[in-house]
Amino acid sequence: MNILVIGTGYVGATTAILLSELGHQVTGLDMEEEKIKRLQQGVLTFYEPGLEPLLQKQLQLENLMFTTDSVQAIQEHDVIFICVGTPSLPDGSTDLSAVRKVSARIGQLMASHKLIVIKSTVPPGTQQRVKRWIKDALTYKTSFDVVSNPEFLREGSAVHDAFHPDRIIIGGDSEESRSQVERLYGDMNCPVVHTNPETAEMIKYASNAFLATKISYMNELARLCDEVDVSVQTVAEGMGYDPRIGKSFLQAGIGYGGSCFPKDVKSLIALGNEHYTELGILKRVVKVNDSQYRYLLKKVKRQLGLLRGKRIALLGLAFKPGTDDLREAPSLAILSELMENGALLKVHDPVAKLPRELQFPSIKAFPSIEETLLGAHAIILCTEWPQYVSGAWEDWRPLVKSPYVFDGRNALDAKKLKALGYHYEGIGVR
Ligand SMILES: NC(=O)c1ccc[n+]([C@@H]2O[C@H](COP(=O)([O-])OP(=O)(O)OC[C@H]3O[C@@H](n4cnc5c(N)ncnc54)[C@H](O)[C@@H]3O)[C@@H](O)[C@H]2O)c1
């Protein structure tokens, strides 16, 4: 099948590569020329383990190409995936302007039947709006189908998730259009749920909001564990054996971030408000998350006192390991607050770069962990990259000025660090 993928960011590039690996002839279209140039050269515009070799392979096999020419691209492809961004508006609702723009462009240019697949995360009811936006822009009297097919991949394990999805959700108005989308994936050996478009759209939001809820629940509980001298890690272990609860997403820390959870939870709350349905649990989820990094900073201030002039080493910028994505990363809020308090910040991340808005004389990024730790009054772990978790803490001990370690991910071996002479504090860790 000839497939066009519009939007070649994180999801679009991964989807285009996956579909070409599955034997389709795929074109990726984006409005950012620089991004397209790099993709044409086989270079990803984000860090994702294992994805770039597949991009290069598919380019070489000529199963995959990239363009900025929307006219030719839309006219020549019968199946079009929409993978553009859907960020938050100031009131928390979803900014659908990119989806709207792309829909209108498709309507304006298409001269034969198209199957349009919405992969962007969009609120229930968007498939209906996309149909209307396309219809309103039609130049030629042409039929089309719009199917909702939300994406569930995780940054850092996108290759695995793309090829081994837990499930494929397909929401369409007709059995025929849903089956056409299912056939595109070949035999993925996973459950495929056929439903109406609104339900498919809701499944994506409900899933992300539920995972965010698990995280905030454990984070709030961890604060209480600190008070009553209980280890939240042992609590999580004990809970996780219950198959109804499961082991994942029970690790307390400085809160969730990234391009999905923060905006998707807020979007669901906004949708509830729009329909006079209060989603009180999710409001609390956001509140706990927004204040969780401050909870760790309180511990830092309690130990270090005045932060002015103190050198603080921050390990990890990315919102989670395996990615260079800094969208809504708690590390950024921590850096800003420490900077406002006059601290001198030394930063390290294996792949993520210090964003432009945080390039101040008091924040300096270092290429090695050792240089970052040298002379530090305290270390804050923000991302549980393996190089930190199983790092040479015994060799690092003499480098620091004072041995305070604040583990924002409860990922380090507290006992080992204490034995090495560090003053270790996690969140709800004994
Ligand atoms: N990143 C993830 O882990 C993830 C996972 C699942 C779902 N999603 C959802 O997928 C969607 C895309 O997310 P992302 O992280 O890939 O975003 P992104 O910002 O990395 O990529 C979006 C791309 O769309 C392009 N674009 C915007 N308007 C365009 C237009 N009019 N024509 C052509 N290209 C256009 C942008 O230039 C950009 O390259 C969002 O709805 C997101 O919520 C993301």
PDB file of C-alpha atoms and ligand atoms in Angstrom, residues 6-12 29-32 35 83-86 98 101-102 119-121 151-153 155 204 259-260 263-264 327, ligand 1:
ATOM      1  CA  ILE A   6       1.856  13.785   7.793  1.00  0.00           C
ATOM      2  CA  GLY A   7       4.000  15.114  10.658  1.00  0.00           C
ATOM      3  CA  THR A   8       7.394  13.416  10.990  1.00  0.00           C
ATOM      4  CA  GLY A   9       8.101  14.152  14.639  1.00  0.00           C
ATOM      5  CA  TYR A  10       8.414  11.438  17.212  1.00  0.00           C
ATOM      6  CA  VAL A  11       5.260   9.481  16.364  1.00  0.00           C
ATOM      7  CA  GLY A  12       5.186  10.267  12.644  1.00  0.00           C
ATOM      8  CA  LEU A  29       5.596  14.827   4.948  1.00  0.00           C
ATOM      9  CA  ASP A  30       6.465  17.681   7.279  1.00  0.00           C
ATOM     10  CA  MET A  31       6.393  21.449   7.025  1.00  0.00           C
ATOM     11  CA  GLU A  32       9.818  21.790   8.671  1.00  0.00           C
ATOM     12  CA  LYS A  35      13.671  18.093   9.670  1.00  0.00           C
ATOM     13  CA  CYS A  83       0.650  12.450  13.179  1.00  0.00           C
ATOM     14  CA  VAL A  84       0.949  16.180  13.889  1.00  0.00           C
ATOM     15  CA  GLY A  85       1.294  17.591  17.392  1.00  0.00           C
ATOM     16  CA  THR A  86      -1.698  18.310  19.647  1.00  0.00           C
ATOM     17  CA  ALA A  98      -2.392  21.553  13.313  1.00  0.00           C
ATOM     18  CA  LYS A 101      -4.840  22.698   9.041  1.00  0.00           C
ATOM     19  CA  VAL A 102      -3.796  19.276   7.759  1.00  0.00           C
ATOM     20  CA  LYS A 119      -2.812   8.824  15.006  1.00  0.00           C
ATOM     21  CA  SER A 120      -2.359  12.091  16.895  1.00  0.00           C
ATOM     22  CA  THR A 121      -3.875  12.026  20.384  1.00  0.00           C
ATOM     23  CA  GLU A 151      -0.665   5.519  19.247  1.00  0.00           C
ATOM     24  CA  PHE A 152       0.606   3.938  22.484  1.00  0.00           C
ATOM     25  CA  LEU A 153       4.369   3.797  21.946  1.00  0.00           C
ATOM     26  CA  GLU A 155       9.658   7.074  24.076  1.00  0.00           C
ATOM     27  CA  LYS A 204      -6.058   6.749  24.574  1.00  0.00           C
ATOM     28  CA  SER A 259       4.995  15.084  25.802  1.00  0.00           C
ATOM     29  CA  CYS A 260       1.914  13.045  26.697  1.00  0.00           C
ATOM     30  CA  LYS A 263      -1.153  17.456  28.368  1.00  0.00           C
ATOM     31  CA  ASP A 264      -3.452  14.447  28.044  1.00  0.00           C
ATOM     32  CA  ARG A 327       8.946  18.434  27.242  1.00  0.00           C
TER      33      ARG A 327
HETATM   34  N1  LIG B   1       5.717  11.402  21.676  1.00  0.00           N
HETATM   35  C1  LIG B   1       5.076  10.358  22.149  1.00  0.00           C
HETATM   36  O1  LIG B   1       5.604   9.571  22.937  1.00  0.00           O
HETATM   37  C2  LIG B   1       3.640  10.094  21.755  1.00  0.00           C
HETATM   38  C3  LIG B   1       3.087   8.826  22.017  1.00  0.00           C
HETATM   39  C4  LIG B   1       1.778   8.590  21.630  1.00  0.00           C
HETATM   40  C5  LIG B   1       1.028   9.595  21.022  1.00  0.00           C
HETATM   41  N2  LIG B   1       1.595  10.818  20.795  1.00  0.00           N
HETATM   42  C6  LIG B   1       0.781  11.828  20.129  1.00  0.00           C
HETATM   43  O2  LIG B   1       1.197  11.897  18.754  1.00  0.00           O
HETATM   44  C7  LIG B   1       1.090  13.230  18.265  1.00  0.00           C
HETATM   45  C8  LIG B   1       2.424  13.705  17.734  1.00  0.00           C
HETATM   46  O3  LIG B   1       3.334  13.717  18.824  1.00  0.00           O
HETATM   47  P1  LIG B   1       4.898  13.870  18.583  1.00  0.00           P
HETATM   48  O4  LIG B   1       5.547  13.650  19.893  1.00  0.00           O
HETATM   49  O5  LIG B   1       5.311  13.051  17.401  1.00  0.00           O
HETATM   50  O6  LIG B   1       4.979  15.432  18.191  1.00  0.00           O
HETATM   51  P2  LIG B   1       6.172  16.187  17.487  1.00  0.00           P
HETATM   52  O7  LIG B   1       6.050  17.595  17.896  1.00  0.00           O
HETATM   53  O8  LIG B   1       7.450  15.454  17.724  1.00  0.00           O
HETATM   54  O9  LIG B   1       5.844  16.064  15.916  1.00  0.00           O
HETATM   55  C9  LIG B   1       4.805  16.728  15.286  1.00  0.00           C
HETATM   56  C10 LIG B   1       5.258  17.026  13.859  1.00  0.00           C
HETATM   57  O10 LIG B   1       4.155  17.531  13.111  1.00  0.00           O
HETATM   58  C11 LIG B   1       4.667  18.505  12.216  1.00  0.00           C
HETATM   59  N3  LIG B   1       3.574  19.354  11.729  1.00  0.00           N
HETATM   60  C12 LIG B   1       2.807  20.209  12.441  1.00  0.00           C
HETATM   61  N4  LIG B   1       1.915  20.823  11.635  1.00  0.00           N
HETATM   62  C13 LIG B   1       2.118  20.316  10.389  1.00  0.00           C
HETATM   63  C14 LIG B   1       1.532  20.549   9.136  1.00  0.00           C
HETATM   64  N5  LIG B   1       0.532  21.428   8.980  1.00  0.00           N
HETATM   65  N6  LIG B   1       1.984  19.867   8.058  1.00  0.00           N
HETATM   66  C15 LIG B   1       2.996  18.986   8.197  1.00  0.00           C
HETATM   67  N7  LIG B   1       3.605  18.726   9.371  1.00  0.00           N
HETATM   68  C16 LIG B   1       3.178  19.384  10.443  1.00  0.00           C
HETATM   69  C17 LIG B   1       5.701  19.251  13.045  1.00  0.00           C
HETATM   70  O11 LIG B   1       6.601  19.981  12.239  1.00  0.00           O
HETATM   71  C18 LIG B   1       6.362  18.088  13.777  1.00  0.00           C
HETATM   72  O12 LIG B   1       7.451  17.572  13.048  1.00  0.00           O
HETATM   73  C19 LIG B   1       0.555  14.053  19.434  1.00  0.00           C
HETATM   74  O13 LIG B   1      -0.836  14.121  19.341  1.00  0.00           O
HETATM   75  C20 LIG B   1       0.957  13.237  20.650  1.00  0.00           C
HETATM   76  O14 LIG B   1       0.115  13.463  21.751  1.00  0.00           O
HETATM   77  C21 LIG B   1       2.888  11.083  21.133  1.00  0.00           C
END
